[in-house]
Amino acid sequence: MFKKLKVSFFVEKAKQRKKLIIGLAVLLLVGFLITGKPLGLLGEKEELKTTKVEQKTLRETVSASGKIEAENSSQLHFTFPAKVVWLGVKKGDVVKKGQALASLDKRDLELKLKKSLRDYSKERWDFEEDKEVTYKDKVITDTIKRILEKNQFDLDKAVADVELADIVVKNAILISPINGTVTEIEGILAGDSLIAATLAASYIKVVDLSSLKFVAQVDEVDYGKIKVGQKVEIALDSFPDKVFAGTVSYIGKEGVKTAGGGVTIPIDIQFNSDGNNLAVGLNGDVEFVVEEKESVLIVPKEYVKTKNSDSIVYILKDGKPEERKVKTGLTTLSQVEITEGLEKDEEIVLVKNNKK
């Protein structure tokens, strides 16, 4: 009997504990649903996020990507097939304007020019002789007229042949039109013969490395913010620890469609210094300085709220956030200039949704 009572007592105690645990669990769940926190943490003080007003330079910038190009460069091709008899430069050579770089075999070309000159002389002689005889007779029949017209045609053709042959001979030598450096030699080798099919792919490229510029592709949304003379900071992938200074020299007048359907505009940037030892084709990013203010009070943009068209921030008073009206100036993507209402090193509080 005693044994049965003892068992019943422990069973009853177990049931009570179970009910208590279930009850506590329900209370915790209700508290969590109402406040977003477990009931036991309701009394804990929420940690406030704060920051101090700073005084420093504030800049509004526009970012873009691009690469280095040369302001002055020339890709030189031969215009007709022939044997390359001389190549006078190699990659990296510095050349001057007017310097010969390579030459084709001109012997056959010069022979053709001499023949054209002889043909021209003969046609000119025949033309003048026929004309003189005709006008002496003072009779110009239709037949004679046609002969004169043919002679004039033959003479004109002979003149054209001479001019063409002369051009061909002159074009047998590639001459640099600029001062610069030989950066590429493709398909031109002394002793090899050029063929018509590969003329376009055979060339010598000369680049004026003192005229390097950075060409940035600026999104159309930011196009209106870019001005000639604007300061630019250039960060090249090849020099991650260095920033190059530049200035906007030209703003493109034609947009370029991107693969994503957007439009960018090319902007030319001249290096202020240290740009002469760089290479064409280097990639990088730039920041255009749209506006810059020195020694101004700034706070993170997320700390400034709008209430009834007023800009407000929150300060701590007696441990609680209290709003204060402020006046703002230059605003960037992440920071706001405070022109009135706060002082340097004053602490402000981050409050969400304008609620204390």
Tab-separated table of C-alpha atoms in Angstrom, residues 8-264:
chain	number	residue	atom	x	y	z
A	8	SER	CA	1.513	7.859	-7.171
A	9	PHE	CA	3.267	10.753	-5.392
A	10	PHE	CA	6.205	10.729	-7.814
A	11	VAL	CA	3.916	10.391	-10.839
A	12	GLU	CA	1.938	13.423	-9.692
A	13	LYS	CA	5.138	15.435	-9.159
A	14	ALA	CA	6.308	14.543	-12.656
A	15	LYS	CA	3.011	15.726	-14.132
A	16	GLN	CA	3.298	19.039	-12.278
A	17	ARG	CA	6.846	19.602	-13.504
A	18	LYS	CA	5.741	18.851	-17.050
A	19	LYS	CA	2.911	21.399	-16.804
A	20	LEU	CA	5.319	23.981	-15.393
A	21	ILE	CA	7.818	23.455	-18.194
A	22	ILE	CA	5.082	23.697	-20.828
A	23	GLY	CA	3.757	26.873	-19.206
A	24	LEU	CA	7.186	28.506	-19.183
A	25	ALA	CA	7.736	27.540	-22.799
A	26	VAL	CA	4.426	29.137	-23.799
A	27	LEU	CA	5.310	32.343	-21.935
A	28	LEU	CA	8.708	32.514	-23.612
A	29	LEU	CA	7.141	31.939	-27.039
A	30	VAL	CA	4.505	34.651	-26.497
A	31	GLY	CA	7.146	37.071	-25.314
A	32	PHE	CA	9.313	36.352	-28.332
A	33	LEU	CA	6.401	36.822	-30.768
A	34	ILE	CA	5.469	40.162	-29.205
A	35	THR	CA	8.893	41.702	-28.720
A	36	GLY	CA	11.169	39.735	-30.961
A	37	LYS	CA	13.169	38.702	-27.878
A	38	PRO	CA	12.894	35.888	-25.376
A	39	LEU	CA	10.878	36.947	-22.332
A	40	GLY	CA	13.866	36.632	-20.057
A	41	LEU	CA	15.755	39.292	-22.073
A	42	LEU	CA	13.035	41.954	-22.039
A	43	GLY	CA	14.650	43.737	-19.179
A	44	GLU	CA	18.047	43.886	-20.836
A	45	LYS	CA	19.121	47.292	-22.138
A	46	GLU	CA	19.570	47.502	-25.930
A	47	GLU	CA	23.034	48.624	-26.980
A	48	LEU	CA	22.857	51.844	-29.026
A	49	LYS	CA	25.031	52.429	-32.075
A	50	THR	CA	26.761	55.807	-31.932
A	51	THR	CA	29.350	57.837	-33.805
A	52	LYS	CA	31.156	61.143	-33.404
A	53	VAL	CA	30.984	64.160	-35.687
A	54	GLU	CA	34.222	64.408	-37.686
A	55	GLN	CA	35.899	67.386	-39.319
A	56	LYS	CA	37.711	66.580	-42.545
A	57	THR	CA	37.618	66.855	-46.333
A	58	LEU	CA	34.432	65.664	-48.019
A	59	ARG	CA	34.347	64.758	-51.679
A	60	GLU	CA	31.633	63.740	-54.086
A	61	THR	CA	33.088	61.442	-56.718
A	62	VAL	CA	32.099	59.456	-59.794
A	63	SER	CA	33.760	56.085	-60.376
A	64	ALA	CA	34.525	54.436	-63.711
A	65	SER	CA	36.818	51.888	-65.329
A	66	GLY	CA	39.005	52.117	-68.405
A	67	LYS	CA	42.491	51.646	-69.816
A	68	ILE	CA	45.563	53.522	-71.009
A	69	GLU	CA	45.688	54.554	-74.668
A	70	ALA	CA	48.060	56.705	-76.716
A	71	GLU	CA	47.051	60.119	-77.984
A	72	ASN	CA	49.458	59.763	-80.925
A	73	SER	CA	50.128	56.425	-82.594
A	74	SER	CA	50.479	55.114	-86.126
A	75	GLN	CA	50.048	51.641	-87.587
A	76	LEU	CA	52.001	51.493	-90.846
A	77	HIS	CA	51.162	49.058	-93.683
A	78	PHE	CA	52.639	48.368	-97.087
A	79	THR	CA	49.981	48.920	-99.748
A	80	PHE	CA	51.088	46.327	-102.303
A	81	PRO	CA	52.709	42.859	-102.234
A	82	ALA	CA	56.455	42.538	-102.761
A	83	LYS	CA	59.577	41.175	-101.116
A	84	VAL	CA	60.772	42.818	-97.888
A	85	VAL	CA	64.444	43.590	-98.513
A	86	TRP	CA	65.146	45.598	-95.362
A	87	LEU	CA	63.781	45.921	-91.819
A	88	GLY	CA	65.595	48.618	-89.878
A	89	VAL	CA	63.892	48.505	-86.475
A	90	LYS	CA	62.872	46.110	-83.726
A	91	LYS	CA	60.355	46.303	-80.891
A	92	GLY	CA	61.309	48.908	-78.325
A	93	ASP	CA	63.352	51.070	-80.701
A	94	VAL	CA	62.834	54.820	-80.375
A	95	VAL	CA	62.296	56.433	-83.781
A	96	LYS	CA	61.962	59.972	-85.097
A	97	LYS	CA	59.410	61.504	-87.427
A	98	GLY	CA	60.470	60.870	-91.038
A	99	GLN	CA	62.693	57.891	-90.185
A	100	ALA	CA	62.594	54.900	-92.567
A	101	LEU	CA	61.539	51.666	-90.870
A	102	ALA	CA	61.366	49.028	-93.619
A	103	SER	CA	61.571	48.715	-97.393
A	104	LEU	CA	60.295	46.504	-100.196
A	105	ASP	CA	62.254	45.468	-103.305
A	106	LYS	CA	61.942	48.529	-105.561
A	107	ARG	CA	63.847	47.286	-108.609
A	108	ASP	CA	60.810	45.982	-110.479
A	109	LEU	CA	58.796	48.980	-109.349
A	110	GLU	CA	61.378	51.433	-110.641
A	111	LEU	CA	61.497	49.605	-113.976
A	112	LYS	CA	57.710	49.921	-114.238
A	113	LEU	CA	57.964	53.628	-113.412
A	114	LYS	CA	60.584	54.154	-116.153
A	115	LYS	CA	58.396	52.297	-118.667
A	116	SER	CA	55.413	54.442	-117.677
A	117	LEU	CA	57.484	57.567	-118.198
A	118	ARG	CA	58.561	56.359	-121.660
A	119	ASP	CA	54.959	55.531	-122.561
A	120	TYR	CA	53.886	58.961	-121.397
A	121	SER	CA	56.559	60.661	-123.497
A	122	LYS	CA	55.489	58.720	-126.592
A	123	GLU	CA	51.775	59.446	-126.052
A	124	ARG	CA	52.530	63.106	-125.500
A	125	TRP	CA	54.583	63.250	-128.698
A	126	ASP	CA	51.914	61.470	-130.755
A	127	PHE	CA	49.184	63.693	-129.339
A	128	GLU	CA	50.991	66.934	-130.119
A	129	GLU	CA	51.981	65.720	-133.619
A	130	ASP	CA	48.450	64.622	-134.562
A	131	LYS	CA	47.012	67.860	-133.213
A	132	GLU	CA	49.501	69.943	-135.183
A	133	VAL	CA	48.761	68.121	-138.457
A	134	THR	CA	45.017	68.370	-137.948
A	135	TYR	CA	44.980	72.100	-137.276
A	136	LYS	CA	47.278	72.729	-140.260
A	137	ASP	CA	44.758	71.068	-142.571
A	138	LYS	CA	41.998	73.145	-140.918
A	139	VAL	CA	39.615	70.287	-141.518
A	140	ILE	CA	38.236	68.347	-138.545
A	141	THR	CA	36.060	65.468	-139.581
A	142	ASP	CA	34.242	63.173	-137.153
A	143	THR	CA	36.915	60.550	-137.719
A	144	ILE	CA	39.705	62.966	-136.908
A	145	LYS	CA	37.779	64.176	-133.879
A	146	ARG	CA	37.501	60.609	-132.577
A	147	ILE	CA	41.242	60.090	-133.162
A	148	LEU	CA	42.021	63.222	-131.173
A	149	GLU	CA	39.737	62.104	-128.353
A	150	LYS	CA	41.439	58.700	-128.282
A	151	ASN	CA	44.848	60.329	-128.233
A	152	GLN	CA	43.725	62.538	-125.337
A	153	PHE	CA	42.498	59.446	-123.480
A	154	ASP	CA	45.800	57.620	-124.090
A	155	LEU	CA	47.703	60.675	-122.878
A	156	ASP	CA	45.607	60.952	-119.711
A	157	LYS	CA	46.085	57.251	-119.043
A	158	ALA	CA	49.829	57.584	-119.463
A	159	VAL	CA	49.858	60.467	-116.968
A	160	ALA	CA	47.856	58.389	-114.486
A	161	ASP	CA	50.190	55.413	-114.942
A	162	VAL	CA	53.207	57.605	-114.192
A	163	GLU	CA	51.591	59.066	-111.089
A	164	LEU	CA	50.531	55.629	-109.850
A	165	ALA	CA	53.960	54.117	-110.448
A	166	ASP	CA	55.567	57.033	-108.615
A	167	ILE	CA	53.234	56.548	-105.640
A	168	VAL	CA	53.994	52.821	-105.562
A	169	VAL	CA	57.741	53.459	-105.517
A	170	LYS	CA	57.396	55.989	-102.715
A	171	ASN	CA	55.185	53.605	-100.715
A	172	ALA	CA	57.797	50.884	-100.951
A	173	ILE	CA	59.340	52.419	-97.829
A	174	LEU	CA	57.550	52.661	-94.475
A	175	ILE	CA	58.337	56.021	-92.867
A	176	SER	CA	57.323	56.967	-89.325
A	177	PRO	CA	55.001	60.002	-89.290
A	178	ILE	CA	55.647	60.687	-85.576
A	179	ASN	CA	58.309	60.593	-82.895
A	180	GLY	CA	57.749	57.495	-80.810
A	181	THR	CA	58.599	53.927	-79.900
A	182	VAL	CA	58.119	50.796	-82.000
A	183	THR	CA	55.659	48.688	-79.980
A	184	GLU	CA	54.581	46.067	-82.529
A	185	ILE	CA	55.972	44.414	-85.674
A	186	GLU	CA	53.603	41.911	-87.275
A	187	GLY	CA	54.125	39.936	-90.489
A	188	ILE	CA	57.107	41.986	-91.699
A	189	LEU	CA	60.436	40.161	-91.826
A	190	ALA	CA	63.449	40.872	-94.013
A	191	GLY	CA	63.647	38.318	-96.830
A	192	ASP	CA	59.963	37.377	-96.713
A	193	SER	CA	57.536	38.229	-99.485
A	194	LEU	CA	54.264	39.927	-98.637
A	195	ILE	CA	51.115	38.684	-100.322
A	196	ALA	CA	47.934	40.633	-100.985
A	197	ALA	CA	45.855	38.497	-98.603
A	198	THR	CA	48.007	39.356	-95.576
A	199	LEU	CA	48.820	43.025	-96.230
A	200	ALA	CA	46.265	44.268	-93.697
A	201	ALA	CA	47.689	42.020	-90.969
A	202	SER	CA	51.297	43.036	-91.668
A	203	TYR	CA	52.334	46.283	-90.017
A	204	ILE	CA	54.717	48.242	-87.800
A	205	LYS	CA	53.151	50.217	-84.944
A	206	VAL	CA	54.773	53.357	-83.541
A	207	VAL	CA	53.438	54.907	-80.322
A	208	ASP	CA	54.284	58.273	-78.808
A	209	LEU	CA	54.644	57.177	-75.180
A	210	SER	CA	54.830	60.791	-74.038
A	211	SER	CA	51.195	61.222	-75.095
A	212	LEU	CA	49.612	58.492	-72.979
A	213	LYS	CA	46.115	59.092	-71.682
A	214	PHE	CA	43.585	57.125	-69.649
A	215	VAL	CA	40.233	56.594	-71.361
A	216	ALA	CA	37.435	55.953	-68.856
A	217	GLN	CA	33.991	54.645	-69.780
A	218	VAL	CA	31.539	56.713	-67.708
A	219	ASP	CA	27.946	55.593	-67.211
A	220	GLU	CA	25.385	57.846	-68.877
A	221	VAL	CA	23.807	58.513	-65.451
A	222	ASP	CA	26.994	60.328	-64.370
A	223	TYR	CA	27.797	61.948	-67.730
A	224	GLY	CA	26.441	65.365	-66.729
A	225	LYS	CA	28.746	65.529	-63.701
A	226	ILE	CA	31.960	65.347	-65.740
A	227	LYS	CA	33.679	68.604	-66.773
A	228	VAL	CA	36.859	69.393	-68.711
A	229	GLY	CA	39.601	70.316	-66.244
A	230	GLN	CA	38.143	68.169	-63.454
A	231	LYS	CA	40.586	66.456	-61.094
A	232	VAL	CA	40.821	62.670	-61.364
A	233	GLU	CA	42.510	59.953	-59.324
A	234	ILE	CA	43.679	56.907	-61.307
A	235	ALA	CA	44.344	53.480	-59.763
A	236	LEU	CA	45.974	51.012	-62.166
A	237	ASP	CA	45.703	47.249	-61.661
A	238	SER	CA	49.456	46.971	-62.259
A	239	PHE	CA	50.264	49.457	-59.456
A	240	PRO	CA	47.827	48.647	-56.611
A	241	ASP	CA	49.702	50.765	-54.049
A	242	LYS	CA	49.947	53.926	-56.139
A	243	VAL	CA	47.438	56.598	-57.139
A	244	PHE	CA	48.095	58.691	-60.263
A	245	ALA	CA	46.740	62.221	-60.573
A	246	GLY	CA	45.021	63.267	-63.783
A	247	THR	CA	42.815	65.890	-65.405
A	248	VAL	CA	39.839	65.521	-67.742
A	249	SER	CA	40.962	66.714	-71.189
A	250	TYR	CA	38.086	65.632	-73.431
A	251	ILE	CA	34.491	64.471	-72.996
A	252	GLY	CA	33.189	62.085	-75.654
A	253	LYS	CA	30.213	63.086	-77.783
A	254	GLU	CA	28.960	59.611	-78.654
A	255	GLY	CA	27.729	56.906	-76.296
A	256	VAL	CA	28.745	53.262	-76.522
A	257	LYS	CA	26.245	50.492	-75.806
A	258	THR	CA	27.355	47.923	-73.245
A	259	ALA	CA	26.628	44.198	-73.233
A	260	GLY	CA	24.086	44.780	-70.463
A	261	GLY	CA	22.106	47.284	-72.518
A	262	GLY	CA	23.444	50.419	-70.831
A	263	VAL	CA	25.357	53.302	-72.366
A	264	THR	CA	28.798	54.643	-71.483
